[in-house]
XYZ file of N, CA and C in Angstrom:
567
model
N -82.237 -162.326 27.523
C -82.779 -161.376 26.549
C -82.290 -159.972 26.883
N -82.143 -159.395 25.721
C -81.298 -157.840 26.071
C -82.639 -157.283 26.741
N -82.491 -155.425 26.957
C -83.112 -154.873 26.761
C -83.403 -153.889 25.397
N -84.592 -154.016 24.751
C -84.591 -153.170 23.859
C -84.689 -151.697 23.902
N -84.961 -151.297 24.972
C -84.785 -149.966 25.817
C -83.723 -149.104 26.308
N -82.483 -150.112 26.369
C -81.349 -149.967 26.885
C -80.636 -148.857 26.417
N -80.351 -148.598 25.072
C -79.822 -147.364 24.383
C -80.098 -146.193 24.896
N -82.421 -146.100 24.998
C -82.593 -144.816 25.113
C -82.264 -144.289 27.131
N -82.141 -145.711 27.750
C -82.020 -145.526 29.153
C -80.635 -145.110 28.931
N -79.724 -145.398 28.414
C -78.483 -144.575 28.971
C -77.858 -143.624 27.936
N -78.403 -143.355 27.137
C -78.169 -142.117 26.408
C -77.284 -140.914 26.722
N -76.364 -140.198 26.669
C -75.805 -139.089 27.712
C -75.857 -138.050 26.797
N -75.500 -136.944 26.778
C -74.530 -136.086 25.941
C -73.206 -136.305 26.715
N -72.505 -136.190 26.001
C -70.619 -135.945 25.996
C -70.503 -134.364 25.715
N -69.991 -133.557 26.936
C -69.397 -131.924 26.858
C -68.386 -132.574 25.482
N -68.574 -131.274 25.030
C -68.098 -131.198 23.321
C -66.891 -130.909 23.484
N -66.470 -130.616 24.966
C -64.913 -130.377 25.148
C -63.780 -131.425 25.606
N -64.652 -132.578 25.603
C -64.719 -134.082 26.271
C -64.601 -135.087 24.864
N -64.846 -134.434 23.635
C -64.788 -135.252 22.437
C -63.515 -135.198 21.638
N -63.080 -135.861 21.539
C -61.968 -136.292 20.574
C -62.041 -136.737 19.710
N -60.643 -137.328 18.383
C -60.704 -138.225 17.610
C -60.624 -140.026 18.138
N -61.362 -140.516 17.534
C -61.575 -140.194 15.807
C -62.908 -139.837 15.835
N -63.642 -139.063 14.635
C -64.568 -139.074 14.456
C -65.429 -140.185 13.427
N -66.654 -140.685 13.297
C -67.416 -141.679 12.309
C -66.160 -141.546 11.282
N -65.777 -142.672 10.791
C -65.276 -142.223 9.703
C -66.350 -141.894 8.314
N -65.707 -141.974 6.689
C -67.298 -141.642 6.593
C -68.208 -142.370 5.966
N -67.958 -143.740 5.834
C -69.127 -144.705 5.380
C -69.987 -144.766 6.709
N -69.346 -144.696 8.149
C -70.190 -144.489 9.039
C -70.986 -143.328 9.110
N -70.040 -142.193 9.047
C -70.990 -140.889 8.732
C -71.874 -140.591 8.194
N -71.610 -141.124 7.034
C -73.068 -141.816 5.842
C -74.099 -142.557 6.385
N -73.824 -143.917 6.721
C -75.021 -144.173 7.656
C -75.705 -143.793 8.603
N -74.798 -143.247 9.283
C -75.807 -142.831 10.579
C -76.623 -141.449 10.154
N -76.241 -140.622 9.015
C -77.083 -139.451 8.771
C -78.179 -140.295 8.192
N -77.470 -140.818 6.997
C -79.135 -141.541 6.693
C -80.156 -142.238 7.359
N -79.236 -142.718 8.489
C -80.733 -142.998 9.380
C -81.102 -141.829 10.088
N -80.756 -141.008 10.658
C -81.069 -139.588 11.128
C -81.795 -139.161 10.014
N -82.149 -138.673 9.429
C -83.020 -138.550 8.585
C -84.103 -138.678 8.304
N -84.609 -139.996 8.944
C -85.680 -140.730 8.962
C -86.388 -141.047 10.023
N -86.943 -139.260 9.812
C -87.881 -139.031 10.848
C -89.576 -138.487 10.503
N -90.148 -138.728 11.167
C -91.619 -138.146 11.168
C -91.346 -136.469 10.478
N -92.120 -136.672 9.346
C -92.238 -135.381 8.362
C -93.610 -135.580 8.001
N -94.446 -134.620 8.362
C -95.726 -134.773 8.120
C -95.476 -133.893 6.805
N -96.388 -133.942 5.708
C -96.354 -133.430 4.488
C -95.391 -133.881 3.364
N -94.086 -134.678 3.795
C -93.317 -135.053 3.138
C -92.530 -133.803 2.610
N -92.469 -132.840 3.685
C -91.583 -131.930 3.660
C -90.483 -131.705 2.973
N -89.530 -132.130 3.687
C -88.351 -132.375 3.896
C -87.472 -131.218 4.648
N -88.156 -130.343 6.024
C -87.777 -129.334 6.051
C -86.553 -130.022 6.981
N -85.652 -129.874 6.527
C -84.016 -129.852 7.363
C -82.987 -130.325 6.230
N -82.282 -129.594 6.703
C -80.169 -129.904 5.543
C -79.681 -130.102 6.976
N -78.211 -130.784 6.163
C -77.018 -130.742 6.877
C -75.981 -129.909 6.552
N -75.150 -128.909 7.361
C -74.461 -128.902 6.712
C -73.044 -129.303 7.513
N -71.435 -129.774 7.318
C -70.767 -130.436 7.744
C -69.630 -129.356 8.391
N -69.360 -129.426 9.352
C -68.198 -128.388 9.843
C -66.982 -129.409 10.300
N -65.547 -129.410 9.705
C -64.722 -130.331 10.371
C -63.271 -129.574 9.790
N -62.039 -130.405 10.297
C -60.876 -129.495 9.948
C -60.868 -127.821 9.967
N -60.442 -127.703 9.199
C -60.063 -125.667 9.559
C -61.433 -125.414 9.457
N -62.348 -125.785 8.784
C -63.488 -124.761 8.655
C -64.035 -124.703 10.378
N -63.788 -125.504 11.192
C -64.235 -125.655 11.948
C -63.132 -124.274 12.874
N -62.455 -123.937 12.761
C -61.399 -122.642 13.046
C -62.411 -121.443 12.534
N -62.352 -121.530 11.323
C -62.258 -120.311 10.392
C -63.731 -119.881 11.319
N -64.386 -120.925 10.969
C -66.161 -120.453 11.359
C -66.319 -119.902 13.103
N -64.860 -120.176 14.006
C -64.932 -119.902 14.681
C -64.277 -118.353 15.335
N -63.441 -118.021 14.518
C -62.546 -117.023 14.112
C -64.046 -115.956 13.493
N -64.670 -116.521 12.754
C -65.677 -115.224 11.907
C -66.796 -115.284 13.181
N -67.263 -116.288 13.890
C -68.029 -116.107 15.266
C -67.195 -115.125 16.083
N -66.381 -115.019 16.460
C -65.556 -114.199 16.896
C -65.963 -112.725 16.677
N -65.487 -112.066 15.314
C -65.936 -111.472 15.006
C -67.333 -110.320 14.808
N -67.729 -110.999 14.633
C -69.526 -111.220 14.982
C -69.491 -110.312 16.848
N -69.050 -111.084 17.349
C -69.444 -111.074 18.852
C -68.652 -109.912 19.646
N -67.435 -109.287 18.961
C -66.650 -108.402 19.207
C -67.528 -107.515 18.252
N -68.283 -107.453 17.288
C -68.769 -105.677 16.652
C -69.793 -105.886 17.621
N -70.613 -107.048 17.983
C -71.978 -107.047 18.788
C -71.646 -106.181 20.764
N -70.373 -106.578 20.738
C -70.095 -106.078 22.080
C -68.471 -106.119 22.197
N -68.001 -104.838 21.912
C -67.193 -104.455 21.880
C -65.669 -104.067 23.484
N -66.991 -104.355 24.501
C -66.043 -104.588 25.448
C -65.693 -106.027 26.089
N -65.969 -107.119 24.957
C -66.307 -108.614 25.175
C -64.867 -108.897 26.134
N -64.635 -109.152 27.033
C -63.469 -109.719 27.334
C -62.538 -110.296 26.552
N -61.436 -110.395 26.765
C -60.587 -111.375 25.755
C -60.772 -112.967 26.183
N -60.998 -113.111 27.679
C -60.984 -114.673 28.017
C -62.721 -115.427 26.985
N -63.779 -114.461 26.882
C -65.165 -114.508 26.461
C -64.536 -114.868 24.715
N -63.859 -113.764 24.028
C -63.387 -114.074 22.691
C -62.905 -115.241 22.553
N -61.674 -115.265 23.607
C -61.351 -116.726 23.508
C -62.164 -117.789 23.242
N -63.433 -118.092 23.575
C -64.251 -118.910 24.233
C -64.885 -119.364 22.744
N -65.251 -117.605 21.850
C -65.916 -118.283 20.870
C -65.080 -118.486 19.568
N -63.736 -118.124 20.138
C -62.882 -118.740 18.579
C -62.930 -120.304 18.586
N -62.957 -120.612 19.979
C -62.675 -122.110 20.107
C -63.585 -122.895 20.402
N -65.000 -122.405 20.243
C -65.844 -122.909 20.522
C -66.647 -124.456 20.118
N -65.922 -124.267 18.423
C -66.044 -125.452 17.814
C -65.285 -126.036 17.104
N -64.328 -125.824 17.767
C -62.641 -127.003 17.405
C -62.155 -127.938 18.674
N -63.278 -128.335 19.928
C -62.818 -129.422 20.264
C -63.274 -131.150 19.640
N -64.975 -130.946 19.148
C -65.181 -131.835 18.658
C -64.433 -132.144 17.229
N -64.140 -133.568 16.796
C -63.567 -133.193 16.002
C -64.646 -133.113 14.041
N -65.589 -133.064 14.941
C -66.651 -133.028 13.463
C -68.264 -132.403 13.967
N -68.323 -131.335 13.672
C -69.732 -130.569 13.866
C -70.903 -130.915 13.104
N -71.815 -130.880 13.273
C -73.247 -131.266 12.034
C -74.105 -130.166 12.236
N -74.431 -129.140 11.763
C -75.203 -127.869 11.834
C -76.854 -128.944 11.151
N -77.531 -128.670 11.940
C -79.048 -129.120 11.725
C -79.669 -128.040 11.572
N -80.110 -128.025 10.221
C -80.829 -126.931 9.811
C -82.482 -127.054 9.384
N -83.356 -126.267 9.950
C -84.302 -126.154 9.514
C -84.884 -125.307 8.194
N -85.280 -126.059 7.386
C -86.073 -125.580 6.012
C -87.396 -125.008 5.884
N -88.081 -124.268 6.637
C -89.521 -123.852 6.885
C -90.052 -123.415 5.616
N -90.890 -123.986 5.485
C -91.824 -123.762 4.437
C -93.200 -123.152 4.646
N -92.972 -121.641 4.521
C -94.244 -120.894 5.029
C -95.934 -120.644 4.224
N -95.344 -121.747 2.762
C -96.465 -121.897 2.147
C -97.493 -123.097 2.372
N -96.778 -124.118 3.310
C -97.223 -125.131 3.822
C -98.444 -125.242 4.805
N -99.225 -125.944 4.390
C -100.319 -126.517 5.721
C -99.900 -126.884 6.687
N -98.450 -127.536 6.530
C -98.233 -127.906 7.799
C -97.638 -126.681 8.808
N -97.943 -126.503 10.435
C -97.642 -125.233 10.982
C -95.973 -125.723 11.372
N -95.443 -124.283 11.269
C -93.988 -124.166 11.269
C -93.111 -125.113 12.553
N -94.175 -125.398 13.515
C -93.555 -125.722 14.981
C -93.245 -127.156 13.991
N -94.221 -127.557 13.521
C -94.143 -129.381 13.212
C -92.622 -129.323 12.290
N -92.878 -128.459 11.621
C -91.304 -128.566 10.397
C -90.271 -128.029 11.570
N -89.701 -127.611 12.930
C -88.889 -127.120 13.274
C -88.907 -128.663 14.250
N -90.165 -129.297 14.548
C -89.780 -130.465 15.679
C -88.757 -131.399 14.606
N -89.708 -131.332 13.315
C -88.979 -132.734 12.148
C -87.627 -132.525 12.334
N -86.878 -131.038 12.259
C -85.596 -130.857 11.914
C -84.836 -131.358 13.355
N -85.863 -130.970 14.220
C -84.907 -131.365 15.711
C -84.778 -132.557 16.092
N -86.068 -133.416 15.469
C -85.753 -135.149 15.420
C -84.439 -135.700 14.764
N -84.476 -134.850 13.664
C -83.008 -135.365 13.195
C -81.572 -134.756 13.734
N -82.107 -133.835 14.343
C -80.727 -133.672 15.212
C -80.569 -134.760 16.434
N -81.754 -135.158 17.196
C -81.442 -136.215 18.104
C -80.950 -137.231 17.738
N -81.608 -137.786 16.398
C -81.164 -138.852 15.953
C -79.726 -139.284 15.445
N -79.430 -137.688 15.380
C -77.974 -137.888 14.880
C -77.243 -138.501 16.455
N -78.002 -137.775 17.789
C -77.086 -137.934 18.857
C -77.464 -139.665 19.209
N -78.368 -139.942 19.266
C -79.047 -141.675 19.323
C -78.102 -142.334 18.386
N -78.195 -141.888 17.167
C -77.015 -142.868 16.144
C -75.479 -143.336 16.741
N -75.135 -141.398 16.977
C -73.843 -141.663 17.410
C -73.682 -142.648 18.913
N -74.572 -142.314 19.863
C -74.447 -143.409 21.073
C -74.477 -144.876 20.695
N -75.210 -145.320 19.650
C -75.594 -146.166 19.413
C -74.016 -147.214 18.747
N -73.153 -146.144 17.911
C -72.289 -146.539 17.307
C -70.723 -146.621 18.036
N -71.328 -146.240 19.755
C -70.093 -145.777 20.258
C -69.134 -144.483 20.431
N -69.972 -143.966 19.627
C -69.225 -142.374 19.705
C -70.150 -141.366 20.835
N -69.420 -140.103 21.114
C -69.894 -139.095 21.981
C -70.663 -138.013 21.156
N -71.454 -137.340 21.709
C -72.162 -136.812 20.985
C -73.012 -134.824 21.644
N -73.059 -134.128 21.393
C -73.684 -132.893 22.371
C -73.751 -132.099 21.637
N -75.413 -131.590 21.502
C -76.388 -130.737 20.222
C -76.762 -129.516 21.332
N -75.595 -128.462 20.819
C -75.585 -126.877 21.386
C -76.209 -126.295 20.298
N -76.621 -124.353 21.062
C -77.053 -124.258 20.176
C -76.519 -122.885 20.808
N -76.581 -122.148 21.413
C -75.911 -120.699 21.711
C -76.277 -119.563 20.820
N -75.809 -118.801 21.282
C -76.063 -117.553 20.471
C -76.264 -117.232 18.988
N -75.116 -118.614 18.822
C -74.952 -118.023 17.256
C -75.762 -118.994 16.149
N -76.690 -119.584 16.842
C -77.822 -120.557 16.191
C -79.248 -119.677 15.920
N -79.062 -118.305 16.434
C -80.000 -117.320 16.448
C -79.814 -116.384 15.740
N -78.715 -116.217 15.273
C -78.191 -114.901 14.657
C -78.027 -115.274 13.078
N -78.701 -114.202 12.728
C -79.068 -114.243 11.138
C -77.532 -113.936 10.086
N -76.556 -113.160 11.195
C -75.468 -112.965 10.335
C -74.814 -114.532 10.486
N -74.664 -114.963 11.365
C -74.522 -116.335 11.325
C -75.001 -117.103 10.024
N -75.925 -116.998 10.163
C -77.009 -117.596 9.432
C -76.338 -117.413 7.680
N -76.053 -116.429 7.424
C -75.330 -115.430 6.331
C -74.084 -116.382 6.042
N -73.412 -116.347 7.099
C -71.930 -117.226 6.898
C -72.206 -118.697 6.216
N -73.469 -119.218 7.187
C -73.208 -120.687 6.568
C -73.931 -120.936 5.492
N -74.739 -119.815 4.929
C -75.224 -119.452 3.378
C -76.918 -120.436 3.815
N -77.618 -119.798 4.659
C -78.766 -119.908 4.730
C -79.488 -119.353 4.197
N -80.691 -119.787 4.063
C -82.172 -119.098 3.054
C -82.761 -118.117 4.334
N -83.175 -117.359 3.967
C -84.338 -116.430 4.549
C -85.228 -117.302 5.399
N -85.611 -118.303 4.524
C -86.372 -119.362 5.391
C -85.955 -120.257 6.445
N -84.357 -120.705 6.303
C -84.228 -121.691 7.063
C -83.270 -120.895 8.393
N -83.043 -121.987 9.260
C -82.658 -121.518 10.603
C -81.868 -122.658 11.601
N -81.033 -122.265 12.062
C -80.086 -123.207 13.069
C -80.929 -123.955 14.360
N -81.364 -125.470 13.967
C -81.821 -125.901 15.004
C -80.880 -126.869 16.197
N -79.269 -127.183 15.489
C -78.709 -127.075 16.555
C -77.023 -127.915 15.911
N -76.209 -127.117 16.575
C -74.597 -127.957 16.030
C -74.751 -128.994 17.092
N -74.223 -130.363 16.322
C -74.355 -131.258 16.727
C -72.902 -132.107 16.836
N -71.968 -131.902 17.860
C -70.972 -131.963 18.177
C -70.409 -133.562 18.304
N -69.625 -134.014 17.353
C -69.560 -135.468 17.046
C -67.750 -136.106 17.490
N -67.330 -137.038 17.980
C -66.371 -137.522 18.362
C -66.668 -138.701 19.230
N -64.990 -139.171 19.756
C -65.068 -139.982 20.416
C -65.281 -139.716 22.163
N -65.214 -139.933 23.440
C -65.442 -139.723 24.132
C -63.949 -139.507 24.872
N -63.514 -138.707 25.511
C -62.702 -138.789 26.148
C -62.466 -139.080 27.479
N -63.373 -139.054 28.459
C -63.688 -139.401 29.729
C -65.330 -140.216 29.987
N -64.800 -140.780 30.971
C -66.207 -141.444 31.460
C -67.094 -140.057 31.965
N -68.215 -140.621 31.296
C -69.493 -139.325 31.565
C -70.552 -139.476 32.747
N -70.646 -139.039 33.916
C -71.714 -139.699 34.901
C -72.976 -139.426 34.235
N -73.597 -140.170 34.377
C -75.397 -139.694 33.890
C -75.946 -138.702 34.715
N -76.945 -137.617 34.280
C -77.181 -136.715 35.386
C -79.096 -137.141 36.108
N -78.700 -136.287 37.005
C -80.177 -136.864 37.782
C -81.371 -136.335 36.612
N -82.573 -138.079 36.193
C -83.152 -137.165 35.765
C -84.669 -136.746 36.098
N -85.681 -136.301 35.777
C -87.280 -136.185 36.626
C -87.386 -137.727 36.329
N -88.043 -137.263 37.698
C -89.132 -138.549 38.052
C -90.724 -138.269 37.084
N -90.654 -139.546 36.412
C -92.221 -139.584 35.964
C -93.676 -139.063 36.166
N -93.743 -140.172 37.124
C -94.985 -139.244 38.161
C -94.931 -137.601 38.240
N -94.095 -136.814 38.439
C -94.272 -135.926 38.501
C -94.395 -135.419 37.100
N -94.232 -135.603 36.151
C -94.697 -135.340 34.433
C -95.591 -135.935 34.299
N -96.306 -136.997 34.415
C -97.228 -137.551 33.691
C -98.488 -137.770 34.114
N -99.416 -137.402 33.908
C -100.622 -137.462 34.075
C -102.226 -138.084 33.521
N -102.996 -138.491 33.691
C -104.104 -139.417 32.674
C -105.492 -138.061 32.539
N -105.591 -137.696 31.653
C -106.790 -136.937 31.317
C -108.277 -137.947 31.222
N -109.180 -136.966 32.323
C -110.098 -137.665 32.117
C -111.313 -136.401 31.841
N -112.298 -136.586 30.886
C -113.453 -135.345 30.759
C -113.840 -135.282 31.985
């Protein structure tokens, strides 16, 4: 008998600089978002989009990050510039997980920002699941509203994390992780 556990026990991220082609192609791409998707939304929300970064846009968006980071600090190094032109042209397919907050809602904002981040994991669970590499950054520019501007966000919504998609290029060691016992505890009155 397998383990049915087995997936979430060896789970990794893959450094996004470690990902190659090919990426899902896209009837896979299709599936695995749609199951990413299908996550705990209390209210029937729907607070999270996708939106898709791959080929040049995946340059361009890195070229206008650039930008951004040279008016923000103008004595940025050139090796630092470097860093964010290319920041998201090794994977070869990005997934920006976006949160949709709905501030007229009963439900409180943390629950609509966990929903959106479930589906960013799930995107990384899918992709392990399917064989591909997978690593959900989020850096500076997941905070920044001019950012935010570029990839034509609402006032409301917000970068809960690029989700860096390919194949794996090297074997990945697993890293050490906590021990249980030391997290977990039984409440008693």
């Amino acid at each position: 008998m397998t383990n049915p556990l087995a997936l979430l026990q060896h789970r990794h991220s893959v450094p996004s600089r470690q990902l190659g082609e090919p990426a899902p192609d896209e009837a896979t791409l299709q599936a695995l978002l749609e199951t990413a998707i299908r996550v705990p939304d209390h209210g029937k929300l729907v607070p999270f989009r996708l939106i898709r970064l791959h080929d040049e846009a995946k340059r361009v968006f890195g070229e206008r990050l650039a930008a951004i980071a040279i008016r923000n600090n103008p004595d940025l190094s050139e090796a630092k510039l470097a860093k964010e032109r290319g920041r998201y042209t090794f994977a070869p397919l990005v997934m920006v997980v976006v949160a949709r907050l709905h501030a007229d809602s009963k439900v409180p904002e943390i629950e609509q920002k966990l929903c959106a981040g479930n589906v960013a994991y799930n995107i990384l669970l899918g992709a392990y699941a399917l064989g591909y590499g997978a690593q959900w950054l989020t850096g500076w520019a997941a905070y920044d509203r001019e950012v935010a501007g570029i990839l034509g966000l609402a006032d409301n919504e917000h970068v809960v994390g690029f989700v860096h998609l390919g194949t794996p290029q090297i074997e990945v060691p697993d890293r050490d992780r906590p021990a249980l016992a030391d997290l977990s505890s039984t409440w008693t009155p």
